[in-house]
PDB file of C-alpha atoms in Angstrom:
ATOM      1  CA  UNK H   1     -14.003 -93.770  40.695  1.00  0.00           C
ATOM      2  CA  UNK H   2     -11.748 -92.136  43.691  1.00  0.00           C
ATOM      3  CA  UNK H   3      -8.285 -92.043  41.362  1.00  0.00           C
ATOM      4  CA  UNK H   4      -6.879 -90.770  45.015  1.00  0.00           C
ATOM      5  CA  UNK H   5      -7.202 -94.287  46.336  1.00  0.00           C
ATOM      6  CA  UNK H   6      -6.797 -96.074  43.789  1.00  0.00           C
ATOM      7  CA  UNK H   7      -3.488 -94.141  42.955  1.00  0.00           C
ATOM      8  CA  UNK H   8      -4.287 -93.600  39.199  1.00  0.00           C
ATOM      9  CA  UNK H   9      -4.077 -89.631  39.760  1.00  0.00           C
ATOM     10  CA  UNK H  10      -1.522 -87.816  37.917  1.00  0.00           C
ATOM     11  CA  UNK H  11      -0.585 -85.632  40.878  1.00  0.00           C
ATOM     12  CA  UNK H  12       3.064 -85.344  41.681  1.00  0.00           C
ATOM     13  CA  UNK H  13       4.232 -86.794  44.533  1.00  0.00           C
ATOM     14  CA  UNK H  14       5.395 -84.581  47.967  1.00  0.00           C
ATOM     15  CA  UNK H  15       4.460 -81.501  46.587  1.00  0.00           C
ATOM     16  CA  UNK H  16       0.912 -81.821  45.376  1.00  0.00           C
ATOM     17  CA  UNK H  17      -2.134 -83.803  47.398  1.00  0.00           C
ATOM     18  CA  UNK H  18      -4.962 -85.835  45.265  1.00  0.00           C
ATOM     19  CA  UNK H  19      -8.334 -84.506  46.102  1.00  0.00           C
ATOM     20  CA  UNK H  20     -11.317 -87.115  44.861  1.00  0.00           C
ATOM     21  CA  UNK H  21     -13.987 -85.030  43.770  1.00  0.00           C
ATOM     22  CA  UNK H  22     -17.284 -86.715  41.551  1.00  0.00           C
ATOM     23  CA  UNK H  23     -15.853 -87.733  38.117  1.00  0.00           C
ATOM     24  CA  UNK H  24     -12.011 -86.723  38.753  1.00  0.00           C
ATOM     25  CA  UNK H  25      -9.760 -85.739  41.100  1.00  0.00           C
ATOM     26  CA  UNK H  26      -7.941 -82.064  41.537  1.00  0.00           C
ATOM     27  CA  UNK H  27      -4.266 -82.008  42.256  1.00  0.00           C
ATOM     28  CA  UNK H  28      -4.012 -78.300  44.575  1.00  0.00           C
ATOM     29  CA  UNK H  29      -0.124 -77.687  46.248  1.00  0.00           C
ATOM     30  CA  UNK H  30       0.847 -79.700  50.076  1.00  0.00           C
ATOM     31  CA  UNK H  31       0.930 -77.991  52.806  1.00  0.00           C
ATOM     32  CA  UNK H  32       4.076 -75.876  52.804  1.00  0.00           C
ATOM     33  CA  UNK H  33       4.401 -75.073  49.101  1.00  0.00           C
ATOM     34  CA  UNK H  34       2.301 -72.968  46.673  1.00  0.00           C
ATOM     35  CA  UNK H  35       1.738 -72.637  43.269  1.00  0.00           C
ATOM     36  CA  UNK H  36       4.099 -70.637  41.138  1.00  0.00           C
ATOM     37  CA  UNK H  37       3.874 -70.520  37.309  1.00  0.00           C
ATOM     38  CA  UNK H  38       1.982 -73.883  37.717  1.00  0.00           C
ATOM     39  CA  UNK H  39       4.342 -75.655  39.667  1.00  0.00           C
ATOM     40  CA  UNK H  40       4.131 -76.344  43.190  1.00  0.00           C
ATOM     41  CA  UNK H  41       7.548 -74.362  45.098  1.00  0.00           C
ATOM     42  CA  UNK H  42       8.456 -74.377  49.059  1.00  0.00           C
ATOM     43  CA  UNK H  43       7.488 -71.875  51.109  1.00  0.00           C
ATOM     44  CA  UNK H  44      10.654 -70.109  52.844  1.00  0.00           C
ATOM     45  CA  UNK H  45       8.888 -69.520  55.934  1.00  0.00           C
ATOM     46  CA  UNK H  46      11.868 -68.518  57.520  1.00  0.00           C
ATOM     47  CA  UNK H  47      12.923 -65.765  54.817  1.00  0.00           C
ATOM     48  CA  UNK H  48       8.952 -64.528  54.866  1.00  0.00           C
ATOM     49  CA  UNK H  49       8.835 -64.646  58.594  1.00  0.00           C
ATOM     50  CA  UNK H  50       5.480 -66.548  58.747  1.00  0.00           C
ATOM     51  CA  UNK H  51       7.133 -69.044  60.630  1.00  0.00           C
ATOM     52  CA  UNK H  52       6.372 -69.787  64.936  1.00  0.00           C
ATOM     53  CA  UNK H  53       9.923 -69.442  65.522  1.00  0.00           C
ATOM     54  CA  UNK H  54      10.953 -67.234  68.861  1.00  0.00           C
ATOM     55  CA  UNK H  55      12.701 -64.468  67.852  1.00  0.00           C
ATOM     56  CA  UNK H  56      15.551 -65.071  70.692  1.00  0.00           C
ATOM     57  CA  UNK H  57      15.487 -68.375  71.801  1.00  0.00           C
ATOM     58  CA  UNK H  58      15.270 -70.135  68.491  1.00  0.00           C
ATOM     59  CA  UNK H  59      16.725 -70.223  64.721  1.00  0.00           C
ATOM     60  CA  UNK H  60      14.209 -70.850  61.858  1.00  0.00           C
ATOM     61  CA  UNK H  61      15.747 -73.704  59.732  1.00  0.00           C
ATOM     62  CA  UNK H  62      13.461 -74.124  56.218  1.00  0.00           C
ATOM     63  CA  UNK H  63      13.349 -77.846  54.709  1.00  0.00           C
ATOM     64  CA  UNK H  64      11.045 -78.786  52.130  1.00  0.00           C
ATOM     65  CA  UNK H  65       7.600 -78.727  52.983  1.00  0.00           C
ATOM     66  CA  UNK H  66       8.214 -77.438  56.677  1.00  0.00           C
ATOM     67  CA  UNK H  67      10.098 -75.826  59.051  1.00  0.00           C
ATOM     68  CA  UNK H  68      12.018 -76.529  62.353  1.00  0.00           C
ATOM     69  CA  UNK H  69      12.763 -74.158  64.947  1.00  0.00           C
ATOM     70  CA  UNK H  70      15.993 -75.390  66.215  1.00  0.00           C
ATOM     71  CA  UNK H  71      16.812 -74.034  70.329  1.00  0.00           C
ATOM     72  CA  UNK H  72      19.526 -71.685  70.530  1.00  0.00           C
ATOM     73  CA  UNK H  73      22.082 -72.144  73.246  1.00  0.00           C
ATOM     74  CA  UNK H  74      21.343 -69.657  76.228  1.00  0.00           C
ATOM     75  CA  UNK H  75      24.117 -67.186  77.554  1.00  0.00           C
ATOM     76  CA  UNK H  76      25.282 -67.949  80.894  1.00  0.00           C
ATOM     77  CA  UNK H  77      24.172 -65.301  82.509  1.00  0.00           C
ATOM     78  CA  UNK H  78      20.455 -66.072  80.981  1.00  0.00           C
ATOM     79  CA  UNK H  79      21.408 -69.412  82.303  1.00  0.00           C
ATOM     80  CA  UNK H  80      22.392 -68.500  86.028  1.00  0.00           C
ATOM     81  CA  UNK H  81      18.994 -66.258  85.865  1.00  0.00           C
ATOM     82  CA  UNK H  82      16.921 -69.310  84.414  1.00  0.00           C
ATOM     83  CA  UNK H  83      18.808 -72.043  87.403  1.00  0.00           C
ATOM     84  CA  UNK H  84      18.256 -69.542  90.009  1.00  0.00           C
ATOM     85  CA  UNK H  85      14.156 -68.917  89.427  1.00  0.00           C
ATOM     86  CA  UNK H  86      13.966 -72.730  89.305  1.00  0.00           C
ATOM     87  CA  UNK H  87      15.215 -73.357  92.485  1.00  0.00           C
ATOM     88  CA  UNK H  88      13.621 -70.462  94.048  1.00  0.00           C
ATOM     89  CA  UNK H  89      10.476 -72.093  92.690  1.00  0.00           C
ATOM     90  CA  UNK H  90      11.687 -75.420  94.099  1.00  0.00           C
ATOM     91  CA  UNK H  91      12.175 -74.176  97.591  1.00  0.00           C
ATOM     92  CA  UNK H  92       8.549 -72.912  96.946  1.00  0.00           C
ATOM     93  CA  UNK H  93       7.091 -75.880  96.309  1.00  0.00           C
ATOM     94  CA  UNK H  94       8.944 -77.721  99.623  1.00  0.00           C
ATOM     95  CA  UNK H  95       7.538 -74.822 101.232  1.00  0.00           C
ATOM     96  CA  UNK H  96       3.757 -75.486 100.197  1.00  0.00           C
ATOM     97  CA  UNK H  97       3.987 -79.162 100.680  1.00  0.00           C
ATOM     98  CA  UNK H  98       5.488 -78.465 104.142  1.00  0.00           C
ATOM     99  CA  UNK H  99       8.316 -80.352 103.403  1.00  0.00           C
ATOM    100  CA  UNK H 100      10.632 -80.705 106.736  1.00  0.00           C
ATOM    101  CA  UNK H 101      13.814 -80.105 104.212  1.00  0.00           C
ATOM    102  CA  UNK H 102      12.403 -77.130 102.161  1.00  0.00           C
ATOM    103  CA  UNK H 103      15.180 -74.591 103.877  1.00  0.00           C
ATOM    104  CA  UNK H 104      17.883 -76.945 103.803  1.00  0.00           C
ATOM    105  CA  UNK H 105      17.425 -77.327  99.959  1.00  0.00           C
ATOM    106  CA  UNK H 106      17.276 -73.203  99.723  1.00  0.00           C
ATOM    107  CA  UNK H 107      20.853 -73.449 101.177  1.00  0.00           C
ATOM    108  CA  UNK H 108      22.356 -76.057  99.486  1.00  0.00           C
ATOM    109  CA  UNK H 109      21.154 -74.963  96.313  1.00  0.00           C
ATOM    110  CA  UNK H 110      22.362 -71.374  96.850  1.00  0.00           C
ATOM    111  CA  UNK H 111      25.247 -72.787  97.652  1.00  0.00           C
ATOM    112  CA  UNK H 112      25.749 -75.114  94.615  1.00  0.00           C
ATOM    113  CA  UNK H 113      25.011 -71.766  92.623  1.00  0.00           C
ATOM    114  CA  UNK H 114      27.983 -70.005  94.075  1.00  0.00           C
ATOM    115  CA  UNK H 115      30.427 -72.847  93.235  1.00  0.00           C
ATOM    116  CA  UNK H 116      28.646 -72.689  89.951  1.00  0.00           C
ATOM    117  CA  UNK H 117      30.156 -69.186  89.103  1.00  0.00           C
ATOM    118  CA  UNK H 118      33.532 -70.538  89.705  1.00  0.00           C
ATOM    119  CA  UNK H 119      32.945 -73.522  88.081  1.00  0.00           C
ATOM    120  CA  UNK H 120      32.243 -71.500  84.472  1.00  0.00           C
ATOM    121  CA  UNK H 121      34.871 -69.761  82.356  1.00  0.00           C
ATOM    122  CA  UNK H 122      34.553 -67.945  78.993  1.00  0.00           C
ATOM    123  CA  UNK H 123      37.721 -68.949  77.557  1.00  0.00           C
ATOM    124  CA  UNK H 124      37.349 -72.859  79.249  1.00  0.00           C
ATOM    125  CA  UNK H 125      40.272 -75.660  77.282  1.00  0.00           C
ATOM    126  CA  UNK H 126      39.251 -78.732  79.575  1.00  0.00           C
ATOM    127  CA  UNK H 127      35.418 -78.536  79.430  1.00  0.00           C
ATOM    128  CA  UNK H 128      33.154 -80.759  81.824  1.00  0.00           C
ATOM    129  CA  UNK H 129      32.107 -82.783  78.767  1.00  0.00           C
ATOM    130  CA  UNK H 130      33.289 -81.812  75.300  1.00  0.00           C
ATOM    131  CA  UNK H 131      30.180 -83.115  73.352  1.00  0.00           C
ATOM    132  CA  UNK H 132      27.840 -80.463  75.180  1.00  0.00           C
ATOM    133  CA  UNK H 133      29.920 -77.331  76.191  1.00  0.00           C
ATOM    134  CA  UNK H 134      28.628 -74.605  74.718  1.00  0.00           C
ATOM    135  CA  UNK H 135      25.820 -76.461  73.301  1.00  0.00           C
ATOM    136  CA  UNK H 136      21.818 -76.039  73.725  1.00  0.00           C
ATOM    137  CA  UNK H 137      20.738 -79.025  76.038  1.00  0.00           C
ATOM    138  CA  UNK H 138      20.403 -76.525  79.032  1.00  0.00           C
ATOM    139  CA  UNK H 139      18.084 -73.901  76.510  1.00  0.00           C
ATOM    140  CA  UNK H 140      16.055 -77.677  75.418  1.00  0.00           C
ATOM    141  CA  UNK H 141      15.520 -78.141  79.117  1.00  0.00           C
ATOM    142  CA  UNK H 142      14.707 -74.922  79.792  1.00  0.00           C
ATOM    143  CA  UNK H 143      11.471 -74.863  77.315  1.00  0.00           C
ATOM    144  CA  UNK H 144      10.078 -78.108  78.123  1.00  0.00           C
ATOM    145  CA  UNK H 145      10.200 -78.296  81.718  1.00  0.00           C
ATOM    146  CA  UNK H 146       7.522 -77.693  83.658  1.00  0.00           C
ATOM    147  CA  UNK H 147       6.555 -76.936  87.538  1.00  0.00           C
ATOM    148  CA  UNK H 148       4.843 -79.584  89.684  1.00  0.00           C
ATOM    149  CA  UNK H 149       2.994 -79.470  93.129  1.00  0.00           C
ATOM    150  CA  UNK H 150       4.594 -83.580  93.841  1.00  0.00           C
ATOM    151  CA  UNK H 151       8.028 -82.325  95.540  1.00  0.00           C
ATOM    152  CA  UNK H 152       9.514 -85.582  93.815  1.00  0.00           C
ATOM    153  CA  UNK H 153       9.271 -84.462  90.608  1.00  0.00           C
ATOM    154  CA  UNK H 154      10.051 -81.307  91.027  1.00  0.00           C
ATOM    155  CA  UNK H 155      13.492 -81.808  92.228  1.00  0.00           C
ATOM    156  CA  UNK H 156      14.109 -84.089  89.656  1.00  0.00           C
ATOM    157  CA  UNK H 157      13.248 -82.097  87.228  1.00  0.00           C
ATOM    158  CA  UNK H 158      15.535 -79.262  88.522  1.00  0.00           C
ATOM    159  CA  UNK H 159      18.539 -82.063  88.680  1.00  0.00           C
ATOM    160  CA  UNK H 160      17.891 -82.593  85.097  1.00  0.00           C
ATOM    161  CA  UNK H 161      18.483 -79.013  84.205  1.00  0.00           C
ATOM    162  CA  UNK H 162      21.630 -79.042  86.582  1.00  0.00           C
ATOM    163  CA  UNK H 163      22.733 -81.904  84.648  1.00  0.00           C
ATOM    164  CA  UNK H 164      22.081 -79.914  81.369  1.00  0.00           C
ATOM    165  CA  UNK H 165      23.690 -77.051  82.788  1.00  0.00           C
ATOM    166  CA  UNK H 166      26.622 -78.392  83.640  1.00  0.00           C
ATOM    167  CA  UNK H 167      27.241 -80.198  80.687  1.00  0.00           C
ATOM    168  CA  UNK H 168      26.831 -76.813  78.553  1.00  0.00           C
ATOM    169  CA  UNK H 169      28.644 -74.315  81.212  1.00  0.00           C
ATOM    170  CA  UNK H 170      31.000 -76.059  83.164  1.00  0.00           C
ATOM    171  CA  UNK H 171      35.226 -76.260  82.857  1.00  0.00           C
ATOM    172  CA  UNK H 172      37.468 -78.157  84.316  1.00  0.00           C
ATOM    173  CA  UNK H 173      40.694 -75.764  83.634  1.00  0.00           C
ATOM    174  CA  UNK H 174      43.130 -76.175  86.763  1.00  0.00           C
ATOM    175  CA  UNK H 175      40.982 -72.871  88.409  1.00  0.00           C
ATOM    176  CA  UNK H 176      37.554 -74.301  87.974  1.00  0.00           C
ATOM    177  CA  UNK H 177      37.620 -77.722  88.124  1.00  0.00           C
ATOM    178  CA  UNK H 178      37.415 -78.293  92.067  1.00  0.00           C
ATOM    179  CA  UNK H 179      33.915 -75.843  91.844  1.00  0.00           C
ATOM    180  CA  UNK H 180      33.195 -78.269  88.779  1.00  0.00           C
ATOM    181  CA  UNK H 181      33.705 -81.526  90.961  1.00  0.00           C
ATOM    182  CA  UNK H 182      31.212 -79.771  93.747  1.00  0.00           C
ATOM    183  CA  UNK H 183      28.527 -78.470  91.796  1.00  0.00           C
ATOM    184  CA  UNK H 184      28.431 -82.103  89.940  1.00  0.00           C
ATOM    185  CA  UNK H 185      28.647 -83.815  92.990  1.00  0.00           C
ATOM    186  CA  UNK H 186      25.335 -81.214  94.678  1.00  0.00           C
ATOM    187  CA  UNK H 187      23.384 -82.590  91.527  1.00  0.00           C
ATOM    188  CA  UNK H 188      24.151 -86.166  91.837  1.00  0.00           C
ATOM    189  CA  UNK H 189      22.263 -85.923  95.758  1.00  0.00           C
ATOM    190  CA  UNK H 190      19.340 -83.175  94.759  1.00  0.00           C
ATOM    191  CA  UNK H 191      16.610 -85.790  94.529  1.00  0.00           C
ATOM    192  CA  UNK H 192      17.713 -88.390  97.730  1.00  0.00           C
ATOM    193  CA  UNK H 193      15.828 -86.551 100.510  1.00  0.00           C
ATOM    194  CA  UNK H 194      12.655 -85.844  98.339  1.00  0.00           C
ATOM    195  CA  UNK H 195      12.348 -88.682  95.995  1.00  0.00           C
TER     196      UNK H 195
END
């Protein structure tokens, strides 16, 4: 008789799985707790460390059962570095696929990137969107994106982190908001020659 299946077991629920063995069933802890004192407890992988976590990019947040590691938001200046290595990259792939516009994005980007200094400030009361400043949509990006050889998806991909970037970075206080307005306005035409 598989008591498992037929949900007879005497296992409690969440925390312990039913294993069917010949002539019963055993009852051993889910995956994420253990047995303490006979009673199946979370595991604090966070507090023990066991977790997959990164120790800089990411903050360990224990639930019950699991854990998620939850993307902190990246400095500027980790930020600038991170925007300027893609579109080096980007001007690198143009380059390869002998793209006929491959220098003129290398200048317009480098010049998006200077407005982009002016366009950030520390102490920023009229941010470019108040849901995202200073949150980790640009640090999200950053982790999944990945490079590609097609030069369409590439620059889109890059645009996306703009977009990201902007929306965590960007003010539009009296002294930054015309650098805002270009660096917004660069995004909006990164993929039209390539795409």
């Amino acid at each position: 008789v598989d008591e498992c299946a037929r949900g007879t077991d005497t296992c409690a629920a969440t925390i312990e799985t039913c294993v069917n063995n010949v002539g019963s069933f055993d009852c051993p802890c889910s995956s994420g707790y253990e047995r303490v004192d006979g009673v199946c407890v979370d595991i604090d992988e966070c507090a023990r460390g066991i977790d997959t976590c990164h120790d800089e990019k990411e903050r360990c947040d224990n639930f019950a059962g699991s854990y998620e590691c939850i993307y902190l938001p990246m400095s500027y200046e980790n930020a600038m570095s991170t925007i300027r290595e893609w579109i080096d990259m980007t001007t690198e792939v143009l380059e390869e696929a002998e793209h006929g516009r491959a220098y003129k994005f290398d200048v317009r980007m480098h010049k998006l990137l200077r407005n982009a200094l002016g366009s950030y400030d520390a102490n920023c009361t009229t941010p470019y969107n108040f849901d995202l400043i200073g949150k980790n949509e640009f640090a999200i990006w950053e982790k999944q994106a990945t490079r590609s050889s097609d030069v369409c998806a590439q620059a889109t991909t890059v645009k996306s982190g703009l977009n990201a970037w902007v929306g965590n970075y960007a003010c539009m206080d009296k002294k930054n908001k015309k650098q805002t307005h270009r660096v917004s306005k660069f995004i909006g035409k990164i993929t039209n020659p390539y795409c």
